[in-house]
Amino acid sequence: MGVLNNIPYVIMLAGAKDISEGGTALVFIANTMPGLVCKLSVPYWFDKVSYKTRIKAGAFLMASSFICVSCFSYMNEINPVDNDGLNFNVLMQLLGVALGSAQGSLGEASLLALGGKVDSMLEEGVGARRSNENNESVYIATEGVEEMEDDIVEIDVKSVSIAAFSSGTGLAGVLGFAYVYIFTHYFHLSLSATLIVALMIFPFTYWIIFVVLLAPYTVEMEISSEITALSSENSMSNTETQSSPSRRDDFQDHPPEIDDTVSIRSSSSFSLNVSANEMKPLEKFWFVLTLWPYMVPLFVVYAAEYALQSGVWTSIGFPVDDAEERAVFYQFSNWMYQAGVFISRSSGAFFTAPMWVLWLMPVLQIVNLILFYLIAAHHFLYNYALLAGCFYVGLLGGAVYVHGYSRINKDLPVSKREFALASASVADSFGIFVADISGLFIQACLYRSNRINGAVAVCPL
């Protein structure tokens, strides 16, 4: 599902130069902004809409995106106009890209949350039991911790579903660029024809695979949630009945002390026993803010790498004043980037990076952005060896993605994981959006530096 969910997004990026050569960043913005709005809103309505309805809406949006971009790309082909500027056909293609953005983010937030939930179900094992040091059977609490003589011990959570989804999204990058390149260069099809073929393949497959393979999990989750809710109500009722008034008064007079050093896993969740669905909107908002240790690295690494894609790499070519050569480098640089993303996102199946590594990688990505900008402006080390650097950029970006979400799945209690995974996904989308805005001006500055015409923005420097 990771491949099918993200491949329309990548196809639009691969065709960005055909949609607007001088305003590539506009395509990136259209491919990000609707998705950002979707992810910003998900904490407040995801629990009210079933997974099946969300994926069905995603399949419809995907098909609409392919139709819109294909039709107006064809209009441009039969009635060519200046593709460096903005015209009605380009604007309508951007609208189609925006529909695909909404689909991608809706599906990503949903499938990440579903993956976390499935991992939690596998971990729990329907009341899994382990043995303590005395070979006594100890029940594994549904919050993902094990109570042994008042000590809390973390269970090693295997984020199998999240790693698989992340790996699939990385593979989508490779396949998406390969799909566009093969159909446009080997079969000599136009962008519009390439998208019509995609229309016949991806939306239907996306929906069918979800219905056949994943929908049964969502039914099981709904039943499990109802049982858990009933059990919680009965437990609370029994506790209130057994509690004496004097004990409750003593609790009010002497509330338990809370250690400020406790991790997000145990303290910032407001209550380990309260699920996200039971939280009020303001409580959800504050809970999302507590996810900043995971969201900041996601934001920074994506802001840096997409500034490279939408700005710097569009301004490199050998020679740089040849539009076709710039388009070739754009294709291959993004292809190498996506290969790096696929490899690093697949690493989540084998280990989970520590927090200090998660924070180091965005710093390295910023260094990459500065170095590539200087190379594009001053042409030192200016050859196809730069593709190795593009691959390295993908390795960093993909690693932060999979290990950021894996850490959320590992560090947070079961009752909060599904909500946290869906909510934290706004960080990378917001980073991409900021990068796409800056990419417009980065491209304009590099176009001016290399004496290239056609940029849709004006360099502010």
mmCIF file of N, CA, C and O in Angstrom, residues 282-338:
data_model
loop_
_atom_site.group_PDB
_atom_site.id
_atom_site.type_symbol
_atom_site.label_atom_id
_atom_site.label_comp_id
_atom_site.label_asym_id
_atom_site.label_seq_id
_atom_site.Cartn_x
_atom_site.Cartn_y
_atom_site.Cartn_z
ATOM 1 N N LEU A 282 -8.999 20.365 22.572
ATOM 2 C CA LEU A 282 -7.866 21.103 23.124
ATOM 3 C C LEU A 282 -6.819 20.147 23.693
ATOM 4 O O LEU A 282 -5.609 20.381 23.560
ATOM 5 N N GLU A 283 -7.269 19.060 24.304
ATOM 6 C CA GLU A 283 -6.340 18.060 24.818
ATOM 7 C C GLU A 283 -5.575 17.398 23.682
ATOM 8 O O GLU A 283 -4.374 17.127 23.810
ATOM 9 N N LYS A 284 -6.253 17.151 22.567
ATOM 10 C CA LYS A 284 -5.575 16.589 21.405
ATOM 11 C C LYS A 284 -4.501 17.542 20.884
ATOM 12 O O LYS A 284 -3.395 17.118 20.516
ATOM 13 N N PHE A 285 -4.842 18.831 20.849
ATOM 14 C CA PHE A 285 -3.894 19.826 20.367
ATOM 15 C C PHE A 285 -2.626 19.836 21.223
ATOM 16 O O PHE A 285 -1.503 19.822 20.701
ATOM 17 N N TRP A 286 -2.793 19.854 22.531
ATOM 18 C CA TRP A 286 -1.639 19.885 23.420
ATOM 19 C C TRP A 286 -0.862 18.574 23.351
ATOM 20 O O TRP A 286 0.381 18.577 23.461
ATOM 21 N N PHE A 287 -1.560 17.481 23.158
ATOM 22 C CA PHE A 287 -0.854 16.211 23.028
ATOM 23 C C PHE A 287 0.007 16.192 21.774
ATOM 24 O O PHE A 287 1.152 15.696 21.797
ATOM 25 N N VAL A 288 -0.512 16.715 20.666
ATOM 26 C CA VAL A 288 0.274 16.769 19.431
ATOM 27 C C VAL A 288 1.546 17.585 19.642
ATOM 28 O O VAL A 288 2.621 17.238 19.140
ATOM 29 N N LEU A 289 1.451 18.667 20.422
ATOM 30 C CA LEU A 289 2.632 19.503 20.686
ATOM 31 C C LEU A 289 3.710 18.736 21.444
ATOM 32 O O LEU A 289 4.906 19.014 21.293
ATOM 33 N N THR A 290 3.299 17.772 22.260
ATOM 34 C CA THR A 290 4.293 16.994 23.007
ATOM 35 C C THR A 290 5.090 16.058 22.100
ATOM 36 O O THR A 290 6.099 15.484 22.533
ATOM 37 N N LEU A 291 4.681 15.911 20.852
ATOM 38 C CA LEU A 291 5.397 15.049 19.914
ATOM 39 C C LEU A 291 6.556 15.768 19.229
ATOM 40 O O LEU A 291 7.163 15.222 18.301
ATOM 41 N N TRP A 292 6.892 16.976 19.692
ATOM 42 C CA TRP A 292 7.927 17.775 19.027
ATOM 43 C C TRP A 292 9.284 17.066 18.906
ATOM 44 O O TRP A 292 10.001 17.297 17.911
ATOM 45 N N PRO A 293 9.710 16.199 19.836
ATOM 46 C CA PRO A 293 11.008 15.546 19.634
ATOM 47 C C PRO A 293 11.074 14.698 18.364
ATOM 48 O O PRO A 293 12.161 14.454 17.836
ATOM 49 N N TYR A 294 9.940 14.254 17.881
ATOM 50 C CA TYR A 294 9.889 13.467 16.655
ATOM 51 C C TYR A 294 9.562 14.337 15.440
ATOM 52 O O TYR A 294 10.023 14.068 14.328
ATOM 53 N N MET A 295 8.758 15.371 15.640
ATOM 54 C CA MET A 295 8.286 16.187 14.533
ATOM 55 C C MET A 295 9.334 17.177 14.036
ATOM 56 O O MET A 295 9.405 17.472 12.839
ATOM 57 N N VAL A 296 10.166 17.708 14.935
ATOM 58 C CA VAL A 296 11.185 18.679 14.520
ATOM 59 C C VAL A 296 12.178 18.058 13.535
ATOM 60 O O VAL A 296 12.464 18.648 12.477
ATOM 61 N N PRO A 297 12.759 16.877 13.819
ATOM 62 C CA PRO A 297 13.649 16.272 12.813
ATOM 63 C C PRO A 297 12.962 16.008 11.479
ATOM 64 O O PRO A 297 13.560 16.214 10.416
ATOM 65 N N LEU A 298 11.700 15.543 11.523
ATOM 66 C CA LEU A 298 10.959 15.317 10.280
ATOM 67 C C LEU A 298 10.800 16.607 9.495
ATOM 68 O O LEU A 298 11.003 16.646 8.273
ATOM 69 N N PHE A 299 10.441 17.682 10.194
ATOM 70 C CA PHE A 299 10.252 18.965 9.523
ATOM 71 C C PHE A 299 11.543 19.446 8.876
ATOM 72 O O PHE A 299 11.572 19.831 7.701
ATOM 73 N N VAL A 300 12.623 19.437 9.627
ATOM 74 C CA VAL A 300 13.887 20.007 9.141
ATOM 75 C C VAL A 300 14.451 19.213 7.975
ATOM 76 O O VAL A 300 14.879 19.783 6.962
ATOM 77 N N VAL A 301 14.465 17.888 8.095
ATOM 78 C CA VAL A 301 15.062 17.095 7.032
ATOM 79 C C VAL A 301 14.275 17.234 5.731
ATOM 80 O O VAL A 301 14.859 17.305 4.636
ATOM 81 N N TYR A 302 12.952 17.317 5.826
ATOM 82 C CA TYR A 302 12.143 17.466 4.614
ATOM 83 C C TYR A 302 12.230 18.876 4.050
ATOM 84 O O TYR A 302 12.204 19.058 2.824
ATOM 85 N N ALA A 303 12.333 19.872 4.908
ATOM 86 C CA ALA A 303 12.485 21.238 4.416
ATOM 87 C C ALA A 303 13.770 21.372 3.613
ATOM 88 O O ALA A 303 13.802 22.015 2.549
ATOM 89 N N ALA A 304 14.846 20.751 4.087
ATOM 90 C CA ALA A 304 16.132 20.849 3.389
ATOM 91 C C ALA A 304 16.131 20.070 2.080
ATOM 92 O O ALA A 304 16.555 20.585 1.034
ATOM 93 N N GLU A 305 15.641 18.833 2.109
ATOM 94 C CA GLU A 305 15.749 18.009 0.903
ATOM 95 C C GLU A 305 14.785 18.443 -0.198
ATOM 96 O O GLU A 305 15.115 18.352 -1.389
ATOM 97 N N TYR A 306 13.619 18.952 0.168
ATOM 98 C CA TYR A 306 12.700 19.401 -0.877
ATOM 99 C C TYR A 306 13.069 20.779 -1.409
ATOM 100 O O TYR A 306 12.689 21.133 -2.527
ATOM 101 N N ALA A 307 13.815 21.562 -0.627
ATOM 102 C CA ALA A 307 14.389 22.795 -1.186
ATOM 103 C C ALA A 307 15.418 22.442 -2.252
ATOM 104 O O ALA A 307 15.560 23.149 -3.258
ATOM 105 N N LEU A 308 16.121 21.342 -2.042
ATOM 106 C CA LEU A 308 17.040 20.855 -3.060
ATOM 107 C C LEU A 308 16.281 20.428 -4.320
ATOM 108 O O LEU A 308 16.639 20.814 -5.439
ATOM 109 N N GLN A 309 15.233 19.645 -4.142
ATOM 110 C CA GLN A 309 14.510 19.117 -5.299
ATOM 111 C C GLN A 309 13.777 20.197 -6.073
ATOM 112 O O GLN A 309 13.833 20.229 -7.311
ATOM 113 N N SER A 310 13.069 21.065 -5.368
ATOM 114 C CA SER A 310 12.237 22.049 -6.062
ATOM 115 C C SER A 310 13.012 23.287 -6.490
ATOM 116 O O SER A 310 12.538 24.042 -7.339
ATOM 117 N N GLY A 311 14.181 23.501 -5.919
ATOM 118 C CA GLY A 311 14.942 24.703 -6.233
ATOM 119 C C GLY A 311 16.290 24.443 -6.862
ATOM 120 O O GLY A 311 16.541 24.747 -8.027
ATOM 121 N N VAL A 312 17.188 23.818 -6.107
ATOM 122 C CA VAL A 312 18.585 23.689 -6.543
ATOM 123 C C VAL A 312 18.724 22.752 -7.737
ATOM 124 O O VAL A 312 19.355 23.095 -8.745
ATOM 125 N N TRP A 313 18.155 21.554 -7.630
ATOM 126 C CA TRP A 313 18.373 20.568 -8.687
ATOM 127 C C TRP A 313 17.697 20.941 -10.006
ATOM 128 O O TRP A 313 18.071 20.423 -11.059
ATOM 129 N N THR A 314 16.724 21.839 -9.979
ATOM 130 C CA THR A 314 16.108 22.288 -11.229
ATOM 131 C C THR A 314 17.028 23.242 -11.992
ATOM 132 O O THR A 314 16.756 23.551 -13.152
ATOM 133 N N SER A 315 18.087 23.695 -11.321
ATOM 134 C CA SER A 315 18.980 24.701 -11.906
ATOM 135 C C SER A 315 20.353 24.139 -12.237
ATOM 136 O O SER A 315 21.323 24.882 -12.374
ATOM 137 N N ILE A 316 20.445 22.833 -12.347
ATOM 138 C CA ILE A 316 21.709 22.176 -12.686
ATOM 139 C C ILE A 316 21.539 21.422 -14.004
ATOM 140 O O ILE A 316 20.541 20.731 -14.220
ATOM 141 N N GLY A 317 22.506 21.549 -14.866
ATOM 142 C CA GLY A 317 22.508 20.843 -16.142
ATOM 143 C C GLY A 317 23.886 20.953 -16.765
ATOM 144 O O GLY A 317 24.665 21.841 -16.421
ATOM 145 N N PHE A 318 24.195 20.071 -17.689
ATOM 146 C CA PHE A 318 25.523 20.051 -18.297
ATOM 147 C C PHE A 318 25.390 20.087 -19.821
ATOM 148 O O PHE A 318 25.305 19.024 -20.458
ATOM 149 N N PRO A 319 25.336 21.308 -20.411
ATOM 150 C CA PRO A 319 25.521 22.637 -19.806
ATOM 151 C C PRO A 319 24.229 23.152 -19.168
ATOM 152 O O PRO A 319 23.130 22.717 -19.515
ATOM 153 N N VAL A 320 24.385 24.141 -18.276
ATOM 154 C CA VAL A 320 23.252 24.622 -17.501
ATOM 155 C C VAL A 320 22.273 25.439 -18.327
ATOM 156 O O VAL A 320 21.093 25.556 -17.976
ATOM 157 N N ASP A 321 22.732 26.043 -19.432
ATOM 158 C CA ASP A 321 21.842 26.882 -20.226
ATOM 159 C C ASP A 321 20.990 26.079 -21.205
ATOM 160 O O ASP A 321 20.198 26.638 -21.963
ATOM 161 N N ASP A 322 21.112 24.753 -21.188
ATOM 162 C CA ASP A 322 20.321 23.884 -22.050
ATOM 163 C C ASP A 322 19.146 23.331 -21.231
ATOM 164 O O ASP A 322 19.344 22.553 -20.288
ATOM 165 N N ALA A 323 17.926 23.713 -21.598
ATOM 166 C CA ALA A 323 16.739 23.306 -20.844
ATOM 167 C C ALA A 323 16.581 21.787 -20.826
ATOM 168 O O ALA A 323 16.177 21.205 -19.809
ATOM 169 N N GLU A 324 16.911 21.139 -21.949
ATOM 170 C CA GLU A 324 16.784 19.688 -22.002
ATOM 171 C C GLU A 324 17.762 19.006 -21.062
ATOM 172 O O GLU A 324 17.426 18.014 -20.391
ATOM 173 N N GLU A 325 18.979 19.537 -20.968
ATOM 174 C CA GLU A 325 19.973 18.959 -20.068
ATOM 175 C C GLU A 325 19.595 19.189 -18.604
ATOM 176 O O GLU A 325 19.853 18.332 -17.755
ATOM 177 N N ARG A 326 18.985 20.324 -18.331
ATOM 178 C CA ARG A 326 18.500 20.559 -16.961
ATOM 179 C C ARG A 326 17.402 19.548 -16.612
ATOM 180 O O ARG A 326 17.325 19.045 -15.487
ATOM 181 N N ALA A 327 16.547 19.277 -17.584
ATOM 182 C CA ALA A 327 15.474 18.310 -17.360
ATOM 183 C C ALA A 327 16.037 16.912 -17.132
ATOM 184 O O ALA A 327 15.530 16.149 -16.293
ATOM 185 N N VAL A 328 17.105 16.565 -17.855
ATOM 186 C CA VAL A 328 17.733 15.248 -17.686
ATOM 187 C C VAL A 328 18.321 15.120 -16.289
ATOM 188 O O VAL A 328 18.129 14.099 -15.609
ATOM 189 N N PHE A 329 19.055 16.158 -15.841
ATOM 190 C CA PHE A 329 19.627 16.087 -14.491
ATOM 191 C C PHE A 329 18.528 16.037 -13.436
ATOM 192 O O PHE A 329 18.662 15.326 -12.434
ATOM 193 N N TYR A 330 17.468 16.796 -13.663
ATOM 194 C CA TYR A 330 16.350 16.783 -12.710
ATOM 195 C C TYR A 330 15.789 15.370 -12.563
ATOM 196 O O TYR A 330 15.527 14.894 -11.454
ATOM 197 N N GLN A 331 15.623 14.673 -13.682
ATOM 198 C CA GLN A 331 15.095 13.319 -13.645
ATOM 199 C C GLN A 331 16.035 12.382 -12.888
ATOM 200 O O GLN A 331 15.614 11.650 -11.986
ATOM 201 N N PHE A 332 17.322 12.416 -13.254
ATOM 202 C CA PHE A 332 18.264 11.465 -12.665
ATOM 203 C C PHE A 332 18.580 11.801 -11.206
ATOM 204 O O PHE A 332 18.799 10.887 -10.399
ATOM 205 N N SER A 333 18.610 13.076 -10.867
ATOM 206 C CA SER A 333 18.873 13.450 -9.474
ATOM 207 C C SER A 333 17.743 12.976 -8.574
ATOM 208 O O SER A 333 17.987 12.438 -7.475
ATOM 209 N N ASN A 334 16.520 13.139 -9.036
ATOM 210 C CA ASN A 334 15.383 12.682 -8.245
ATOM 211 C C ASN A 334 15.299 11.158 -8.212
ATOM 212 O O ASN A 334 14.886 10.577 -7.201
ATOM 213 N N TRP A 335 15.705 10.530 -9.276
ATOM 214 C CA TRP A 335 15.724 9.073 -9.306
ATOM 215 C C TRP A 335 16.723 8.529 -8.284
ATOM 216 O O TRP A 335 16.428 7.596 -7.525
ATOM 217 N N MET A 336 17.919 9.118 -8.243
ATOM 218 C CA MET A 336 18.924 8.692 -7.268
ATOM 219 C C MET A 336 18.467 8.997 -5.845
ATOM 220 O O MET A 336 18.685 8.203 -4.923
ATOM 221 N N TYR A 337 17.841 10.140 -5.680
ATOM 222 C CA TYR A 337 17.291 10.493 -4.365
ATOM 223 C C TYR A 337 16.275 9.444 -3.907
ATOM 224 O O TYR A 337 16.322 8.968 -2.763
ATOM 225 N N GLN A 338 15.384 9.067 -4.785
ATOM 226 C CA GLN A 338 14.348 8.093 -4.433
ATOM 227 C C GLN A 338 14.949 6.722 -4.149
ATOM 228 O O GLN A 338 14.444 5.992 -3.283
#
